[in-house]
Amino acid sequence: MRPITDWLPITKDELLKRGLSEVDIVLVTGDAYVDHPSFGAAVIGRVLEHEGYKVVILPQPNWKDDLRDFKKFGQPRLFFGVTAGCMDSMVNHYTAAKRLRSDDAYTPNDQAGFRPDYPTVVYTKILKQLYPSTPVVLGGIEASLRRFAHYDYWQDKLMPSILIQSGADLLVYGMGEKPIVEIARQLNSGKSIAEIRNVLQTGFVTNIGEDVHVEAGFAHPNDNQDPQTAPLQLFSYDDCLSDKKKSAQNFQIIETESNKTSSKQIIQNHGDKTAVINPPYPQMAEVEIDTVYDLPYTRQPHPKYNKRGVIPAYEMIKHSVNIHRGCFGGCAFCTISAHQGKHIVSRSKNSILKEIENIVRMDDFKGHISDLGGPSANMWQMKGKTQAICEKCSKYSCIHPTICQNLNIDHKPLIDLYKSVSNHSRIKKVFIGSGIRYDLFDKKSSNPDADYAEYMIKNCVSGRLKVAPEHTEPHVLQAMRKPTFDRFVDFKIFFDDVNRRLGLRQQLIPYFISSHPSCTEKDMKLLAEKTKKLGYRLEAVQDFTPTPMTLATEMYYTGYDPYTMKKIYCAKTSEEKRRQNQVFFEWKQPRTSHPIPSTKTKNK
């Protein structure tokens, strides 16, 4: 059994066992503490510890009692860091139909009720009440995707920046290792939190009209600045409340800037306050991301959970390896590129193999790597052939509607990686569990990387391969920013052919979405008919859930495509959404002579 000091402290007693009496940084998280590189609080904690700071983690504090959990470490010397956890708390808590879930995969025994709705805001307000002079820094996906005014599906209204809502001092968006270390460094040097305005990939609040202190490449937001370097001024929160078109226009600006390698500072007024969002850091170098993954994680939940039951989210990934960050797919409904970025940041092969060595030494390892992938499994080491071209690009995707000619999509390094891991003496099988982008190859294209597809189908499928065509109808797929359904059909033919030749009996499992903007009930009926002809009788289809900072959500909320400003149909009512979802399962229902009612209704 490992000593308790192998984990970051979560109690005062554990702090003392490390020989420490004071704390520099307290990280508050809505998840249980799992010391694994797939859990954000553990990563940030280990990174800060690596820099020499005394870090503790406060996992899932009780916010309903006398707040003793928030008080147990006292006031940290530098700051509190707050995250809702690995998932947006509202997606974690509610279904697309807004029904309360009875489980929480990031809590022992899958038990619900250990975090509030919107924990980023709830935790921050408690900390500001208890320790008003101590800085609070927000991070994680919930804060990242709410850094500007945003539509909240669960309250069905436009909300202000989470900085305004929570009263936090700073916000870190995206993958936060570099900005959080710089914030700690500046606070440690004696700066006050109010003086920290020049850190990339952060946001803060000022009084409206106040000059923003910036350095090293940032522009002051005043009328005398060069238009090439001046901050971008969004329509205000109040403007967006009165005109949804302005909210749509804001989204187009935000997404375009997010997809650049070098973007501008963006500001947005909220009443008498201004939310200021600095540009992001340049993407991590290979040596930097390797350093993050090479830190001494135990790869296990904290021992305090041993008697409470397993943590399902951990069980899913404990024998998996994340080989890269980012996704250049640009799907309209996905938050990955908005949070992790469009450009791929890959780990080195040596770093990945080092993590494999840690996994094979785990007591419960039985020889199977459950996933060797990332946001999309087959984007490792893919980037622009000529970086200068990428630096001028602001497109949302490198593969939609067609693959960029500057994109290197060579899968050979990935095949080599799979083979190197598979050749390990203690590994029986390497699976790909994170899903693949089949539009990066297919048998009918001139792309030679069908070799990768065949290798993967033969060696890395555990009986079922998940892919995500999402729909069948061209106009819906266009709104989704997904490839045509023909690409899926081509890949299915290829998949089935490989299985026949090799004597395998594997299944290709497609995922679909109902009620996505532009999708009607008629479109879902066509989807059901086309998949039935392919032999599918699927048991599940995902109902579209609007989440902050995605194109699909902006279309759902405003009723407009932000890039064309044309109106777009969206199923809004619970009945419309239910009917779309149920059409998919018409094959289960008793035959009826009643036709499906017309969907020619105006978008609300």
Coordinates of C-alpha atoms in Angstrom, one line a residue:
M1 CA 0.0 0.0 0.0
R2 CA 1.3 3.4 -0.9
P3 CA 1.9 6.0 1.8
I4 CA -0.7 8.7 2.1
T5 CA 2.0 11.3 1.4
D6 CA 2.1 10.1 -2.2
W7 CA -1.1 12.0 -2.8
L8 CA -1.6 15.8 -2.5
P9 CA -3.1 16.5 1.0
I10 CA -6.8 16.8 1.4
T11 CA -6.9 17.1 5.2
K12 CA -4.9 19.0 7.8
D13 CA -3.5 15.8 9.2
E14 CA -2.1 14.8 5.8
L15 CA -0.6 18.3 5.5
L16 CA 1.2 17.8 8.8
K17 CA 2.4 14.3 7.8
R18 CA 4.2 16.0 5.0
G19 CA 5.9 18.3 7.5
L20 CA 4.0 21.3 6.4
S21 CA 2.2 23.8 8.6
E22 CA 1.1 26.4 6.0
V23 CA -0.6 26.3 2.6
D24 CA 0.3 28.4 -0.5
I25 CA -2.7 27.3 -2.7
V26 CA -6.0 25.6 -2.0
L27 CA -7.6 23.9 -5.1
V28 CA -11.4 23.5 -4.6
T29 CA -13.0 21.0 -7.0
G30 CA -16.5 19.6 -7.6
D31 CA -15.0 16.1 -8.3
A32 CA -13.6 13.5 -6.0
Y33 CA -9.8 13.7 -5.9
V34 CA -8.3 11.2 -8.4
D35 CA -4.5 11.7 -8.8
H36 CA -4.5 10.9 -12.5
P37 CA -3.5 13.1 -15.5
S38 CA -7.1 12.9 -16.8
F39 CA -8.4 14.9 -13.8
G40 CA -7.8 18.6 -14.0
A41 CA -7.4 19.4 -10.3
A42 CA -4.8 16.7 -10.0
V43 CA -2.9 18.1 -13.0
I44 CA -2.9 21.7 -11.8
G45 CA -2.0 20.6 -8.3
R46 CA 1.0 18.5 -9.5
V47 CA 2.1 21.3 -11.8
L48 CA 2.1 23.9 -9.0
E49 CA 3.8 21.4 -6.6
H50 CA 6.5 20.9 -9.2
E51 CA 7.1 24.6 -9.1
G52 CA 7.7 24.4 -5.4
Y53 CA 4.4 25.6 -4.0
K54 CA 2.6 24.0 -1.0
V55 CA -0.7 22.8 -2.6
V56 CA -3.7 21.1 -1.0
I57 CA -7.0 19.9 -2.7
L58 CA -10.4 20.4 -1.3
P59 CA -12.6 17.9 -3.1
Q60 CA -16.4 18.2 -3.1
P61 CA -16.7 20.4 0.0
N62 CA -20.1 20.5 1.8
W63 CA -21.7 23.8 0.8
K64 CA -24.9 23.3 2.8
D65 CA -23.7 23.1 6.5
D66 CA -21.6 25.4 8.6
L67 CA -18.9 25.5 5.8
R68 CA -16.3 23.7 7.9
D69 CA -14.8 22.1 4.8
F70 CA -14.0 25.5 3.4
K71 CA -12.3 26.5 6.7
K72 CA -10.2 23.5 7.4
F73 CA -7.0 24.7 5.8
G74 CA -7.5 28.3 6.7
Q75 CA -6.4 31.2 4.5
P76 CA -3.8 30.1 1.9
R77 CA -0.8 32.4 1.4
L78 CA -1.4 33.0 -2.3
F79 CA -4.9 32.0 -3.6
F80 CA -7.8 29.7 -3.9
G81 CA -8.3 27.9 -7.2
V82 CA -11.8 26.9 -8.0
T83 CA -13.1 24.4 -10.6
A84 CA -16.4 22.7 -11.1
G85 CA -14.6 19.5 -12.1
C86 CA -13.9 17.7 -15.4
M87 CA -17.5 18.2 -16.6
D88 CA -19.8 21.1 -16.8
S89 CA -21.9 20.7 -13.7
M90 CA -25.2 21.2 -15.4
V91 CA -24.5 18.5 -18.0
N92 CA -23.4 16.3 -15.1
H93 CA -26.6 17.0 -13.2
Y94 CA -29.3 17.1 -15.9
T95 CA -30.4 15.3 -19.0
A96 CA -31.2 17.1 -22.3
A97 CA -34.9 17.0 -21.1
K98 CA -33.7 18.8 -17.9
R99 CA -34.5 15.9 -15.7
L100 CA -32.3 15.5 -12.7
R101 CA -29.8 12.6 -13.0
S102 CA -29.6 10.1 -10.2
D103 CA -25.8 9.5 -10.6
D104 CA -22.5 11.3 -10.8
A105 CA -19.6 9.4 -12.4
Y106 CA -17.0 11.6 -10.7
T107 CA -18.1 10.7 -7.2
P108 CA -17.6 7.4 -5.3
N109 CA -20.3 4.8 -5.9
D110 CA -21.7 7.0 -8.7
Q111 CA -23.6 8.9 -6.0
A112 CA -25.3 12.2 -6.9
G113 CA -25.7 15.2 -4.6
F114 CA -22.0 15.9 -3.7
R115 CA -21.8 19.1 -5.7
P116 CA -24.2 22.0 -6.2
D117 CA -25.5 23.4 -9.5
Y118 CA -22.9 25.8 -10.9
P119 CA -20.3 25.0 -8.2
T120 CA -17.8 27.5 -9.7
V121 CA -20.1 30.3 -8.6
V122 CA -21.3 28.7 -5.4
Y123 CA -17.8 27.9 -4.1
T124 CA -16.4 31.3 -5.1
K125 CA -19.2 33.2 -3.2
I126 CA -18.6 31.1 -0.1
L127 CA -14.8 31.7 -0.2
K128 CA -15.3 35.5 -0.8
Q129 CA -17.6 35.5 2.2
L130 CA -15.1 33.7 4.5
Y131 CA -11.9 35.2 3.1
P132 CA -12.7 38.4 1.4
S133 CA -9.1 39.5 1.0
T134 CA -7.8 36.2 -0.5
P135 CA -7.7 36.0 -4.3
V136 CA -10.0 33.4 -6.0
V137 CA -8.9 32.1 -9.4
L138 CA -11.4 30.2 -11.6
G139 CA -10.5 27.4 -14.0
G140 CA -11.9 24.3 -15.6
I141 CA -14.4 23.8 -18.4
E142 CA -17.3 25.3 -16.6
A143 CA -15.5 28.6 -16.1
S144 CA -13.7 28.5 -19.5
L145 CA -16.8 28.2 -21.6
R146 CA -18.6 30.9 -19.6
R147 CA -16.0 33.6 -19.7
F148 CA -18.2 35.8 -21.9
A149 CA -21.9 36.5 -21.7
H150 CA -23.5 33.1 -22.6
Y151 CA -26.8 31.4 -23.1
D152 CA -27.7 29.0 -20.2
Y153 CA -30.0 26.2 -21.4
W154 CA -31.1 25.2 -17.9
Q155 CA -32.3 28.7 -16.9
D156 CA -33.3 29.4 -20.5
K157 CA -31.7 32.9 -20.5
L158 CA -28.6 34.8 -21.4
M159 CA -26.2 35.0 -18.5
P160 CA -23.3 37.5 -17.8
S161 CA -19.7 36.4 -17.8
I162 CA -19.0 34.0 -14.9
L163 CA -16.5 36.5 -13.7
I164 CA -19.3 38.9 -13.0
Q165 CA -21.6 36.2 -11.6
S166 CA -19.1 34.8 -9.1
G167 CA -17.1 37.8 -8.0
A168 CA -13.8 36.0 -8.7
D169 CA -10.6 37.9 -9.1
L170 CA -9.2 36.1 -12.2
L171 CA -10.3 33.4 -14.6
V172 CA -8.0 31.0 -16.4
Y173 CA -9.5 29.5 -19.6
G174 CA -8.5 26.5 -21.7
M175 CA -5.8 24.1 -20.5
G176 CA -4.4 26.1 -17.6
E177 CA -1.0 24.9 -16.6
K178 CA 1.0 27.9 -18.0
P179 CA -1.2 30.7 -16.8
I180 CA -1.7 29.3 -13.3
V181 CA 2.0 29.0 -12.8
E182 CA 2.5 32.6 -13.9
I183 CA -0.3 33.8 -11.6
A184 CA 1.4 32.0 -8.7
R185 CA 4.8 33.4 -9.6
Q186 CA 3.5 37.0 -9.7
L187 CA 1.6 36.7 -6.4
N188 CA 4.6 35.1 -4.8
S189 CA 6.8 38.0 -6.0
G190 CA 4.6 40.4 -4.0
K191 CA 2.2 41.6 -6.6
S192 CA -1.4 42.1 -5.5
I193 CA -4.1 40.3 -7.5
A194 CA -5.4 43.6 -8.7
E195 CA -2.0 44.3 -10.4
I196 CA -2.0 41.0 -12.4
R197 CA -3.5 42.1 -15.7
N198 CA -0.9 40.9 -18.2
V199 CA -1.1 37.1 -17.9
L200 CA -2.0 35.4 -21.2
Q201 CA -5.1 33.1 -21.2
T202 CA -6.7 34.9 -18.3
G203 CA -9.7 37.1 -17.7
F204 CA -10.6 39.8 -15.1
V205 CA -13.1 42.6 -14.4
T206 CA -12.6 46.3 -14.4
N207 CA -14.8 49.3 -14.0
I208 CA -16.2 50.4 -17.4
G209 CA -14.0 53.0 -19.0
E210 CA -11.0 52.1 -16.8
D211 CA -7.7 51.8 -18.6
V212 CA -6.4 48.2 -18.6
H213 CA -2.8 47.7 -17.4
V214 CA -1.2 45.6 -20.0
E215 CA 2.3 44.7 -21.1
A216 CA 4.3 42.8 -23.8
G217 CA 2.1 43.0 -26.9
F218 CA -1.2 43.8 -25.4
A219 CA -3.0 47.0 -26.4
H220 CA -4.7 49.6 -24.2
P221 CA -8.4 49.7 -24.9
N222 CA -8.7 53.3 -26.0
D223 CA -9.5 55.1 -29.2
N224 CA -6.0 56.0 -30.1
Q225 CA -4.7 52.5 -30.6
D226 CA -3.7 51.0 -33.9
P227 CA -6.7 49.0 -35.1
Q228 CA -4.5 46.0 -35.8
T229 CA -3.5 45.7 -32.1
A230 CA -6.5 47.3 -30.2
P231 CA -8.7 45.0 -28.2
L232 CA -11.9 43.8 -29.8
Q233 CA -15.0 45.3 -28.3
L234 CA -18.0 42.9 -28.2
F235 CA -21.6 44.1 -28.0
S236 CA -22.4 44.5 -24.4
Y237 CA -24.3 42.1 -22.3
D238 CA -27.2 44.6 -22.2
D239 CA -27.1 44.9 -26.0
C240 CA -27.3 41.2 -26.4
L241 CA -30.3 40.9 -23.9
S242 CA -32.2 43.3 -26.2
D243 CA -31.1 41.9 -29.6
K244 CA -30.2 38.2 -30.2
K245 CA -28.6 39.1 -33.5
K246 CA -25.9 40.9 -31.5
S247 CA -25.2 37.8 -29.4
A248 CA -24.8 35.8 -32.6
Q249 CA -22.4 38.4 -34.0
N250 CA -20.4 38.2 -30.8
F251 CA -20.1 34.5 -31.2
Q252 CA -18.6 34.8 -34.7
I253 CA -16.0 37.2 -33.4
I254 CA -15.1 35.0 -30.4
E255 CA -14.8 31.8 -32.4
T256 CA -12.8 33.4 -35.1
E257 CA -10.3 34.8 -32.7
S258 CA -10.1 31.5 -30.8
N259 CA -9.1 29.7 -34.0
K260 CA -6.1 31.9 -34.7
T261 CA -2.6 31.2 -33.6
S262 CA -2.3 34.8 -32.5
S263 CA -5.4 36.5 -31.4
K264 CA -6.5 39.8 -29.7
Q265 CA -7.7 40.8 -26.3
I266 CA -11.5 40.9 -26.2
I267 CA -13.6 43.1 -23.9
Q268 CA -17.3 43.1 -23.1
N269 CA -19.2 45.6 -21.0
H270 CA -21.7 44.4 -18.3
G271 CA -23.5 47.4 -16.9
D272 CA -20.8 49.5 -15.2
K273 CA -18.2 46.6 -15.4
T274 CA -16.0 45.3 -18.2
A275 CA -15.0 41.7 -18.6
V276 CA -11.5 41.6 -20.1
I277 CA -10.2 38.4 -21.7
N278 CA -6.6 38.3 -22.7
P279 CA -5.3 36.3 -25.7
P280 CA -4.2 32.7 -25.1
Y281 CA -0.7 31.4 -24.7
P282 CA 1.0 29.9 -27.8
Q283 CA 0.3 26.2 -27.9
M284 CA 2.5 24.0 -25.7
A285 CA 5.8 22.6 -27.0
E286 CA 6.2 18.9 -26.9
V287 CA 8.7 19.1 -24.0
E288 CA 6.2 21.2 -22.0
I289 CA 3.3 18.8 -22.4
D290 CA 5.6 15.9 -21.7
T291 CA 6.6 17.6 -18.4
V292 CA 2.9 17.8 -17.3
Y293 CA 2.3 14.1 -18.0
D294 CA 5.6 12.9 -16.5
L295 CA 4.8 14.3 -13.0
P296 CA 4.5 11.7 -10.1
Y297 CA 0.8 10.9 -10.3
T298 CA -0.3 7.9 -8.2
R299 CA -2.9 7.3 -11.0
Q300 CA -5.4 6.3 -8.2
P301 CA -8.2 7.8 -6.3
H302 CA -7.4 9.2 -2.8
P303 CA -7.5 6.3 -0.3
K304 CA -10.3 8.1 1.7
Y305 CA -12.7 6.7 -1.0
N306 CA -11.7 3.1 -0.6
K307 CA -14.8 2.3 1.6
R308 CA -17.2 4.4 -0.4
G309 CA -17.1 2.5 -3.7
V310 CA -15.5 2.9 -7.1
I311 CA -15.5 6.2 -9.0
P312 CA -16.9 5.3 -12.5
A313 CA -15.1 8.0 -14.4
Y314 CA -11.8 6.7 -13.0
E315 CA -12.7 3.1 -13.8
M316 CA -13.2 4.1 -17.4
I317 CA -9.8 5.7 -17.9
K318 CA -7.4 4.2 -15.3
H319 CA -5.6 2.0 -17.9
S320 CA -5.9 4.5 -20.7
V321 CA -3.3 7.0 -22.1
N322 CA -4.1 10.5 -23.5
I323 CA -1.7 11.0 -26.3
H324 CA -2.6 14.5 -27.4
R325 CA -4.8 17.6 -26.8
G326 CA -7.0 19.6 -29.1
C327 CA -9.2 18.8 -32.1
F328 CA -9.3 20.4 -35.6
G329 CA -12.7 18.8 -36.4
G330 CA -14.7 22.0 -35.5
C331 CA -18.0 20.2 -34.9
A332 CA -20.8 22.8 -34.2
F333 CA -22.0 21.1 -31.0
C334 CA -18.7 20.3 -29.4
T335 CA -16.8 22.2 -26.8
I336 CA -13.4 20.6 -27.2
S337 CA -11.8 23.1 -29.6
A338 CA -13.3 26.0 -27.6
H339 CA -11.6 24.7 -24.5
Q340 CA -8.5 22.8 -25.6
G341 CA -8.0 24.6 -28.9
K342 CA -8.1 23.7 -32.6
H343 CA -4.4 23.0 -33.0
I344 CA -3.1 19.5 -31.9
V345 CA -0.6 19.4 -29.1
S346 CA 1.1 16.0 -29.1
R347 CA 3.1 14.2 -26.5
S348 CA 6.3 12.5 -27.5
K349 CA 6.5 8.8 -28.0
N350 CA 8.9 8.5 -25.1
S351 CA 6.6 10.2 -22.7
I352 CA 3.7 8.0 -23.8
L353 CA 5.8 4.8 -23.4
K354 CA 6.9 6.1 -19.9
E355 CA 3.2 6.3 -18.9
I356 CA 2.6 2.8 -20.3
E357 CA 5.4 1.5 -17.9
N358 CA 3.5 3.1 -15.0
I359 CA 0.3 1.4 -16.0
V360 CA 1.7 -2.1 -16.4
R361 CA 3.1 -1.9 -12.8
M362 CA -0.4 -1.2 -11.4
D363 CA -1.7 -4.0 -9.2
D364 CA -5.0 -4.4 -11.1
F365 CA -3.5 -4.3 -14.6
K366 CA -4.5 -7.4 -16.6
G367 CA -2.8 -6.6 -19.9
H368 CA -5.3 -4.4 -21.6
I369 CA -4.8 -0.7 -22.5
S370 CA -8.4 0.5 -22.7
D371 CA -7.6 3.5 -24.8
L372 CA -4.6 5.1 -26.6
G373 CA -6.2 8.2 -27.9
G374 CA -7.4 11.7 -27.2
P375 CA -10.4 14.0 -28.1
S376 CA -10.2 12.1 -31.4
A377 CA -8.0 9.1 -31.5
N378 CA -6.3 9.6 -34.8
M379 CA -5.0 13.2 -34.7
W380 CA -1.7 12.5 -32.9
Q381 CA 1.2 14.5 -34.4
M382 CA -1.0 16.0 -37.1
K383 CA -0.4 19.7 -37.9
G384 CA 0.2 22.1 -40.8
K385 CA 3.0 21.3 -43.2
T386 CA 3.9 25.0 -43.5
Q387 CA 3.4 26.7 -40.1
A388 CA 3.3 30.2 -41.8
I389 CA 0.0 29.2 -43.5
C390 CA -1.5 28.1 -40.2
E391 CA -0.5 31.5 -38.7
K392 CA -2.7 33.3 -41.2
C393 CA -5.7 30.9 -40.8
S394 CA -8.8 31.6 -38.7
K395 CA -11.0 28.7 -40.0
Y396 CA -13.0 26.7 -37.5
S397 CA -11.9 23.4 -38.9
C398 CA -9.0 21.8 -40.8
I399 CA -11.1 19.1 -42.3
H400 CA -14.6 20.6 -43.0
P401 CA -16.0 20.9 -45.5
T402 CA -12.8 19.4 -47.1
I403 CA -9.4 18.5 -45.7
C404 CA -6.9 21.4 -45.8
Q405 CA -4.1 20.7 -48.3
N406 CA -1.7 22.1 -45.7
L407 CA -2.7 19.5 -43.1
N408 CA -0.4 16.6 -42.6
I409 CA -2.7 13.6 -42.1
D410 CA 0.0 10.9 -42.2
H411 CA -1.1 8.1 -39.9
K412 CA 2.2 6.2 -40.1
P413 CA 3.6 7.6 -36.8
L414 CA 0.4 6.5 -35.1
I415 CA 0.7 3.0 -36.4
D416 CA 4.3 2.9 -35.2
L417 CA 3.1 4.1 -31.8
Y418 CA 0.4 1.4 -31.6
K419 CA 3.0 -1.3 -32.5
S420 CA 5.5 -0.1 -30.0
V421 CA 2.9 -0.2 -27.2
S422 CA 1.5 -3.6 -28.3
N423 CA 5.0 -5.1 -28.4
H424 CA 5.4 -4.5 -24.6
S425 CA 5.8 -7.9 -22.9
R426 CA 3.0 -7.2 -20.4
I427 CA 0.5 -5.9 -22.8
K428 CA -2.0 -8.3 -24.4
K429 CA -4.2 -5.8 -26.3
V430 CA -4.3 -2.1 -27.1
F431 CA -7.8 -0.7 -27.7
I432 CA -9.0 2.5 -29.2
G433 CA -11.9 3.7 -27.1
S434 CA -12.0 7.4 -27.8
G435 CA -13.5 7.2 -31.3
I436 CA -11.9 8.0 -34.6
R437 CA -12.4 10.6 -37.4
Y438 CA -13.2 8.4 -40.4
D439 CA -13.3 11.5 -42.6
L440 CA -9.5 11.5 -42.4
F441 CA -9.4 8.4 -44.5
D442 CA -11.6 6.1 -46.5
K443 CA -11.1 3.4 -49.2
K444 CA -12.5 5.5 -52.0
S445 CA -10.2 8.4 -51.4
S446 CA -6.7 8.9 -52.6
N447 CA -5.5 9.0 -49.0
P448 CA -3.0 6.1 -48.5
D449 CA -3.8 6.0 -44.8
A450 CA -6.5 3.3 -45.2
D451 CA -3.5 1.2 -43.9
Y452 CA -4.1 2.8 -40.5
A453 CA -7.8 2.0 -40.7
E454 CA -7.1 -1.7 -41.5
Y455 CA -4.5 -2.0 -38.8
M456 CA -6.8 -0.4 -36.2
I457 CA -9.8 -2.6 -37.2
K458 CA -7.7 -5.7 -37.0
N459 CA -5.8 -5.0 -33.8
C460 CA -7.5 -2.3 -31.7
V461 CA -11.2 -2.9 -31.6
S462 CA -12.8 -4.6 -28.7
G463 CA -15.7 -6.0 -30.7
R464 CA -17.4 -2.6 -31.3
L465 CA -15.9 0.5 -33.0
K466 CA -17.6 3.8 -32.2
V467 CA -17.9 6.5 -34.8
A468 CA -20.1 9.6 -35.0
P469 CA -21.8 10.4 -38.3
E470 CA -24.4 12.3 -36.2
H471 CA -27.0 12.5 -39.0
T472 CA -27.8 11.5 -42.6
E473 CA -29.3 14.7 -44.1
P474 CA -27.0 17.1 -45.9
H475 CA -28.4 20.4 -44.5
V476 CA -28.3 19.1 -41.0
L477 CA -24.8 17.8 -41.4
Q478 CA -23.8 21.2 -42.8
A479 CA -25.2 22.9 -39.7
M480 CA -23.3 20.3 -37.6
R481 CA -20.1 20.8 -39.6
K482 CA -19.9 17.1 -40.1
P483 CA -19.0 15.2 -43.3
T484 CA -21.6 13.8 -45.7
F485 CA -23.3 10.6 -44.8
D486 CA -21.7 8.9 -47.9
R487 CA -18.4 9.1 -46.0
F488 CA -19.8 7.0 -43.3
V489 CA -21.3 4.5 -45.7
D490 CA -18.0 4.2 -47.5
F491 CA -16.2 3.5 -44.2
K492 CA -18.9 1.0 -43.2
I493 CA -18.3 -0.9 -46.5
F494 CA -14.6 -0.8 -45.8
F495 CA -15.0 -1.9 -42.2
D496 CA -17.3 -4.8 -43.1
D497 CA -14.9 -5.9 -45.9
V498 CA -11.9 -6.0 -43.5
N499 CA -13.9 -8.0 -41.0
R500 CA -14.9 -10.6 -43.7
R501 CA -11.3 -10.9 -45.0
L502 CA -10.0 -11.4 -41.5
G503 CA -12.8 -13.6 -40.2
L504 CA -13.8 -11.1 -37.5
R505 CA -17.3 -10.4 -36.2
Q506 CA -17.0 -6.8 -35.1
Q507 CA -19.7 -4.1 -35.1
L508 CA -19.5 -0.5 -36.3
I509 CA -21.5 1.6 -33.9
P510 CA -22.7 5.0 -35.2
Y511 CA -23.8 7.8 -32.9
F512 CA -26.6 10.2 -33.9
I513 CA -28.1 13.4 -32.5
S514 CA -31.7 14.5 -32.6
S515 CA -33.1 18.1 -32.3
H516 CA -29.8 19.7 -33.5
P517 CA -30.4 23.1 -35.1
S518 CA -31.7 22.7 -38.6
C519 CA -33.0 19.2 -37.9
T520 CA -36.8 18.6 -38.3
E521 CA -39.0 15.7 -37.4
K522 CA -39.0 14.8 -41.1
D523 CA -35.2 14.7 -41.1
M524 CA -35.2 12.3 -38.2
K525 CA -37.6 10.1 -40.1
L526 CA -35.3 10.0 -43.1
L527 CA -32.4 9.2 -40.7
A528 CA -34.3 6.3 -39.3
E529 CA -35.1 5.0 -42.8
K530 CA -31.6 5.3 -44.1
T531 CA -30.0 3.6 -41.1
K532 CA -32.6 0.8 -41.2
K533 CA -31.5 0.1 -44.8
L534 CA -28.0 -0.3 -43.5
G535 CA -29.2 -2.9 -41.1
Y536 CA -29.1 -0.8 -37.9
R537 CA -31.6 -1.1 -35.1
L538 CA -29.9 1.2 -32.6
E539 CA -31.0 1.5 -29.1
A540 CA -29.9 5.1 -28.4
V541 CA -29.7 8.5 -30.0
Q542 CA -28.5 11.6 -28.2
D543 CA -30.9 14.5 -27.8
F544 CA -29.0 17.8 -28.5
T545 CA -28.1 19.6 -25.3
P546 CA -27.1 23.3 -25.7
T547 CA -23.9 24.0 -23.8
P548 CA -22.1 27.4 -23.6
M549 CA -19.7 28.6 -26.3
T550 CA -20.7 26.3 -29.2
L551 CA -22.0 27.3 -32.6
A552 CA -25.0 24.9 -32.2
T553 CA -26.0 26.6 -28.9
E554 CA -25.8 30.0 -30.4
M555 CA -28.0 28.9 -33.2
Y556 CA -30.4 27.3 -30.7
Y557 CA -30.6 30.5 -28.6
T558 CA -30.7 33.2 -31.3
G559 CA -32.4 31.3 -34.1
Y560 CA -29.7 32.6 -36.5
D561 CA -26.5 31.2 -38.1
P562 CA -23.9 33.6 -36.7
Y563 CA -21.9 33.4 -40.0
T564 CA -24.7 34.1 -42.5
M565 CA -27.2 35.7 -40.1
K566 CA -29.9 33.6 -41.8
K567 CA -32.7 32.2 -39.7
I568 CA -32.4 28.5 -38.8
Y569 CA -35.0 26.1 -37.5
C570 CA -34.5 24.7 -34.0
A571 CA -36.7 22.3 -32.0
K572 CA -37.3 24.2 -28.8
T573 CA -40.2 22.7 -26.8
S574 CA -39.9 19.5 -24.8
E575 CA -42.6 18.0 -27.0
E576 CA -40.7 18.9 -30.3
K577 CA -37.5 17.4 -28.9
R578 CA -39.3 14.2 -27.6
R579 CA -40.9 13.6 -30.9
Q580 CA -37.7 14.0 -32.9
N581 CA -36.0 11.5 -30.5
Q582 CA -38.8 9.0 -30.7
V583 CA -39.0 9.0 -34.5
F584 CA -35.6 7.3 -34.5
F585 CA -37.1 4.3 -32.7
E586 CA -40.2 4.0 -35.0
W587 CA -39.0 0.5 -35.8
K588 CA -39.9 -0.5 -32.2
Q589 CA -43.4 0.9 -32.2
P590 CA -46.6 -1.0 -33.3
R591 CA -47.6 -0.2 -36.9
T592 CA -50.1 2.7 -37.2
S593 CA -51.9 4.3 -40.1
H594 CA -51.5 7.7 -38.5
P595 CA -49.0 9.9 -40.4
I596 CA -46.4 12.0 -38.6
P597 CA -47.8 15.5 -38.3
S598 CA -46.2 18.3 -40.3
T599 CA -43.1 20.0 -38.9
K600 CA -43.7 23.2 -40.9
T601 CA -43.7 25.4 -37.8
K602 CA -42.0 28.6 -37.3
N603 CA -38.8 28.6 -35.1
K604 CA -39.4 30.4 -31.8

